Coordinates of C-alpha atoms in Angstrom, one line a residue:
M1 CA -164.1 7.3 -37.2
K2 CA -162.4 7.6 -33.6
R3 CA -161.6 11.1 -33.5
L4 CA -165.6 11.6 -34.8
F5 CA -166.7 9.7 -31.9
F6 CA -164.7 11.7 -29.8
G7 CA -165.5 14.8 -31.2
G8 CA -169.2 14.4 -31.6
M9 CA -169.1 13.8 -27.9
L10 CA -167.2 17.3 -27.2
L11 CA -169.3 19.0 -29.4
V12 CA -173.0 17.7 -27.8
F13 CA -171.7 18.2 -24.3
C14 CA -170.7 22.0 -25.3
A15 CA -174.1 22.4 -27.1
V16 CA -176.3 21.1 -24.5
T17 CA -174.8 22.9 -21.2
G18 CA -174.5 25.9 -23.6
Q19 CA -178.3 26.0 -23.8
D20 CA -179.6 24.6 -20.8
K21 CA -182.6 25.8 -19.1
K22 CA -183.8 23.0 -17.4
P23 CA -181.1 20.2 -17.4
A24 CA -181.9 16.7 -16.3
F25 CA -179.0 13.8 -15.8
G26 CA -180.0 10.3 -15.4
V27 CA -179.6 6.7 -15.6
R28 CA -181.1 4.5 -18.2
A29 CA -181.6 0.6 -18.6
G30 CA -184.1 -1.4 -20.6
L31 CA -184.3 -4.9 -23.1
N32 CA -183.1 -5.1 -26.8
Y33 CA -185.1 -6.9 -29.4
G34 CA -183.6 -7.7 -33.0
D35 CA -180.6 -9.1 -35.0
N36 CA -177.2 -8.5 -35.9
G37 CA -177.3 -8.7 -39.3
K38 CA -176.8 -11.9 -41.7
I39 CA -173.6 -14.2 -41.7
E40 CA -172.4 -15.0 -45.2
L41 CA -170.8 -18.7 -46.2
N42 CA -169.0 -19.2 -48.8
D43 CA -171.2 -22.4 -49.2
V44 CA -174.5 -20.8 -49.0
T45 CA -175.7 -16.9 -49.7
S46 CA -176.3 -15.6 -46.7
T47 CA -178.2 -16.8 -43.3
S48 CA -180.7 -14.4 -41.4
A49 CA -180.7 -14.1 -37.8
E50 CA -183.5 -15.4 -35.4
D51 CA -184.3 -12.3 -32.9
R52 CA -182.7 -12.6 -29.2
I53 CA -183.9 -10.3 -26.4
G54 CA -179.9 -8.4 -25.4
Y55 CA -180.3 -5.4 -22.6
H56 CA -178.6 -1.9 -22.4
I57 CA -177.3 0.3 -19.5
G58 CA -176.2 3.7 -19.0
V59 CA -176.3 7.1 -18.2
F60 CA -178.0 9.9 -20.2
Y61 CA -177.9 14.4 -20.1
R62 CA -180.8 16.2 -21.5
G63 CA -180.4 19.9 -22.3
N64 CA -183.6 21.6 -23.1
L65 CA -182.9 24.0 -26.1
T66 CA -186.2 25.5 -26.1
D67 CA -189.6 24.4 -24.1
N68 CA -190.7 21.7 -26.2
L69 CA -187.1 20.7 -28.1
Y70 CA -184.5 18.8 -26.4
L71 CA -180.8 17.4 -27.0
K72 CA -180.4 14.3 -25.2
P73 CA -177.3 12.3 -25.6
E74 CA -176.6 8.9 -23.9
L75 CA -174.0 6.4 -23.4
L76 CA -174.8 3.0 -22.9
Y77 CA -173.5 -0.5 -22.6
T78 CA -174.9 -2.8 -25.2
V79 CA -175.5 -6.1 -25.1
N80 CA -176.9 -7.7 -28.5
N81 CA -178.1 -11.2 -29.1
S82 CA -179.6 -13.3 -32.1
E83 CA -179.1 -16.8 -33.2
H84 CA -178.4 -18.2 -36.5
D85 CA -178.5 -21.9 -38.4
L86 CA -175.6 -22.7 -40.0
R87 CA -175.1 -25.5 -42.3
G88 CA -178.1 -26.9 -39.6
E89 CA -176.2 -26.1 -36.3
K90 CA -177.7 -23.4 -33.9
K91 CA -174.8 -20.2 -33.1
E92 CA -175.4 -17.7 -30.6
Y93 CA -173.8 -14.5 -31.8
A94 CA -173.4 -11.7 -29.0
I95 CA -172.0 -8.5 -29.1
K96 CA -171.1 -5.9 -26.9
K97 CA -170.5 -2.5 -27.8
I98 CA -170.8 1.3 -26.4
D99 CA -173.9 3.7 -27.9
M100 CA -173.8 6.9 -27.9
P101 CA -177.0 8.0 -29.1
I102 CA -177.4 11.9 -30.3
L103 CA -181.1 12.2 -30.0
L104 CA -183.2 15.4 -31.2
G105 CA -186.4 15.5 -29.0
V106 CA -190.0 17.5 -29.4
S107 CA -192.8 17.3 -26.7
V108 CA -195.9 17.2 -28.7
L109 CA -198.8 16.7 -26.2
G110 CA -198.2 16.5 -22.3
P111 CA -196.1 13.5 -21.6
I112 CA -195.9 12.8 -25.2
H113 CA -192.2 13.4 -26.9
F114 CA -190.9 12.3 -30.1
F115 CA -187.1 11.5 -30.8
G116 CA -184.3 10.6 -32.8
G117 CA -180.6 11.0 -34.1
P118 CA -177.2 9.6 -34.9
A119 CA -176.0 6.9 -32.7
L120 CA -172.0 6.6 -32.9
Q121 CA -171.1 2.5 -32.0
Y122 CA -168.1 1.2 -30.4
M123 CA -167.5 -2.3 -31.0
I124 CA -166.0 -4.2 -27.9
K125 CA -166.7 -7.5 -28.7
N126 CA -168.0 -9.6 -31.5
D127 CA -168.4 -13.6 -30.8
L128 CA -170.2 -15.9 -32.4
E129 CA -170.7 -19.5 -30.9
G130 CA -167.9 -22.2 -31.4
I131 CA -166.3 -19.8 -34.2
E132 CA -163.1 -18.0 -34.4
L133 CA -163.8 -14.4 -35.6
N134 CA -161.0 -11.7 -36.7
D135 CA -161.6 -8.3 -35.6
V136 CA -164.5 -6.7 -36.8
K137 CA -163.4 -4.5 -39.8
N138 CA -164.3 -0.6 -38.1
E139 CA -164.5 -1.1 -34.2
F140 CA -166.4 2.7 -34.9
T141 CA -169.5 2.5 -36.8
V142 CA -172.8 5.0 -36.9
G143 CA -176.3 3.8 -36.9
V144 CA -179.8 5.8 -36.2
H145 CA -182.3 5.8 -33.4
F146 CA -186.0 6.7 -33.6
G147 CA -189.1 6.4 -31.6
A148 CA -191.3 7.8 -29.4
G149 CA -192.0 8.1 -25.1
L150 CA -193.7 9.3 -22.5
Q151 CA -192.5 11.9 -19.6
F152 CA -194.0 11.7 -16.0
N153 CA -191.9 14.1 -13.9
R154 CA -188.5 12.4 -13.6
I155 CA -189.6 9.2 -14.5
N156 CA -189.1 8.3 -18.5
F157 CA -190.3 5.0 -20.4
D158 CA -189.9 5.2 -24.7
V159 CA -189.7 2.5 -27.2
R160 CA -187.6 2.8 -30.1
Y161 CA -185.8 1.2 -33.6
E162 CA -182.1 1.2 -33.6
R163 CA -180.5 0.8 -37.4
G164 CA -177.1 0.3 -38.2
L165 CA -176.1 2.2 -41.3
S166 CA -171.9 1.7 -41.4
K167 CA -170.9 -1.8 -43.4
N168 CA -169.4 -3.7 -40.8
K169 CA -168.2 -7.6 -41.1
A170 CA -165.4 -9.9 -39.4
A171 CA -164.7 -12.8 -40.8
S172 CA -163.8 -16.3 -39.4
I173 CA -160.4 -17.0 -39.2
D174 CA -160.2 -19.4 -42.5
E175 CA -162.7 -16.6 -44.4
D176 CA -165.3 -19.4 -44.6
I177 CA -167.8 -17.5 -43.0
R178 CA -168.4 -13.6 -42.4
V179 CA -170.6 -12.1 -40.0
D180 CA -172.2 -8.5 -40.7
S181 CA -172.4 -6.6 -37.4
R182 CA -174.9 -4.1 -38.1
P183 CA -177.9 -4.0 -35.9
N184 CA -181.4 -4.4 -36.1
Q185 CA -183.8 -4.2 -33.5
F186 CA -186.3 -2.6 -31.3
I187 CA -185.7 -1.2 -27.9
I188 CA -187.8 -0.2 -24.9
G189 CA -186.1 1.7 -21.9
I190 CA -186.6 3.5 -18.7
A191 CA -185.0 6.5 -17.5
I192 CA -185.2 8.6 -14.3
D193 CA -183.5 12.0 -13.7
L194 CA -181.5 12.0 -10.8

């Protein structure tokens, strides 16, 4: 999976730089609202998360493939938060990761554009409040992003949905608790071309 992540980064870079008409490089930041999946307990089937706000910050490179079609890889540091009710006690669950969405977009009418694509994810930290977790099963996972945005000169606003596709779990030391770290969230962001 590690080779897939870095191979994907290299392939995207080569594809974008080889066909650019008006490339753009910039920074991006925003808020995430959603959850980190479910928590499974030995004595209860599962407990769903309560949504919480997280954030992301990073860089992007946008290469225009045609006048209306673009490829936009991003490299983001992301923090996802959620809260779970475990046997009557509220526990915060935080995930820190590096995301690399590879988005294919199309401009449809003036500043309006739609986009989507896979997101390669590398888990940095997986933390459930007060409970010691083993490492996640897979540090590298795959998700999907899709959404819409508005581009005004050098500033872009977008709203997107992210869903983790790869099953990825971590268990507590005694394996009484298992967490599913797949994100399920809405993301709003602002990007500025440099």
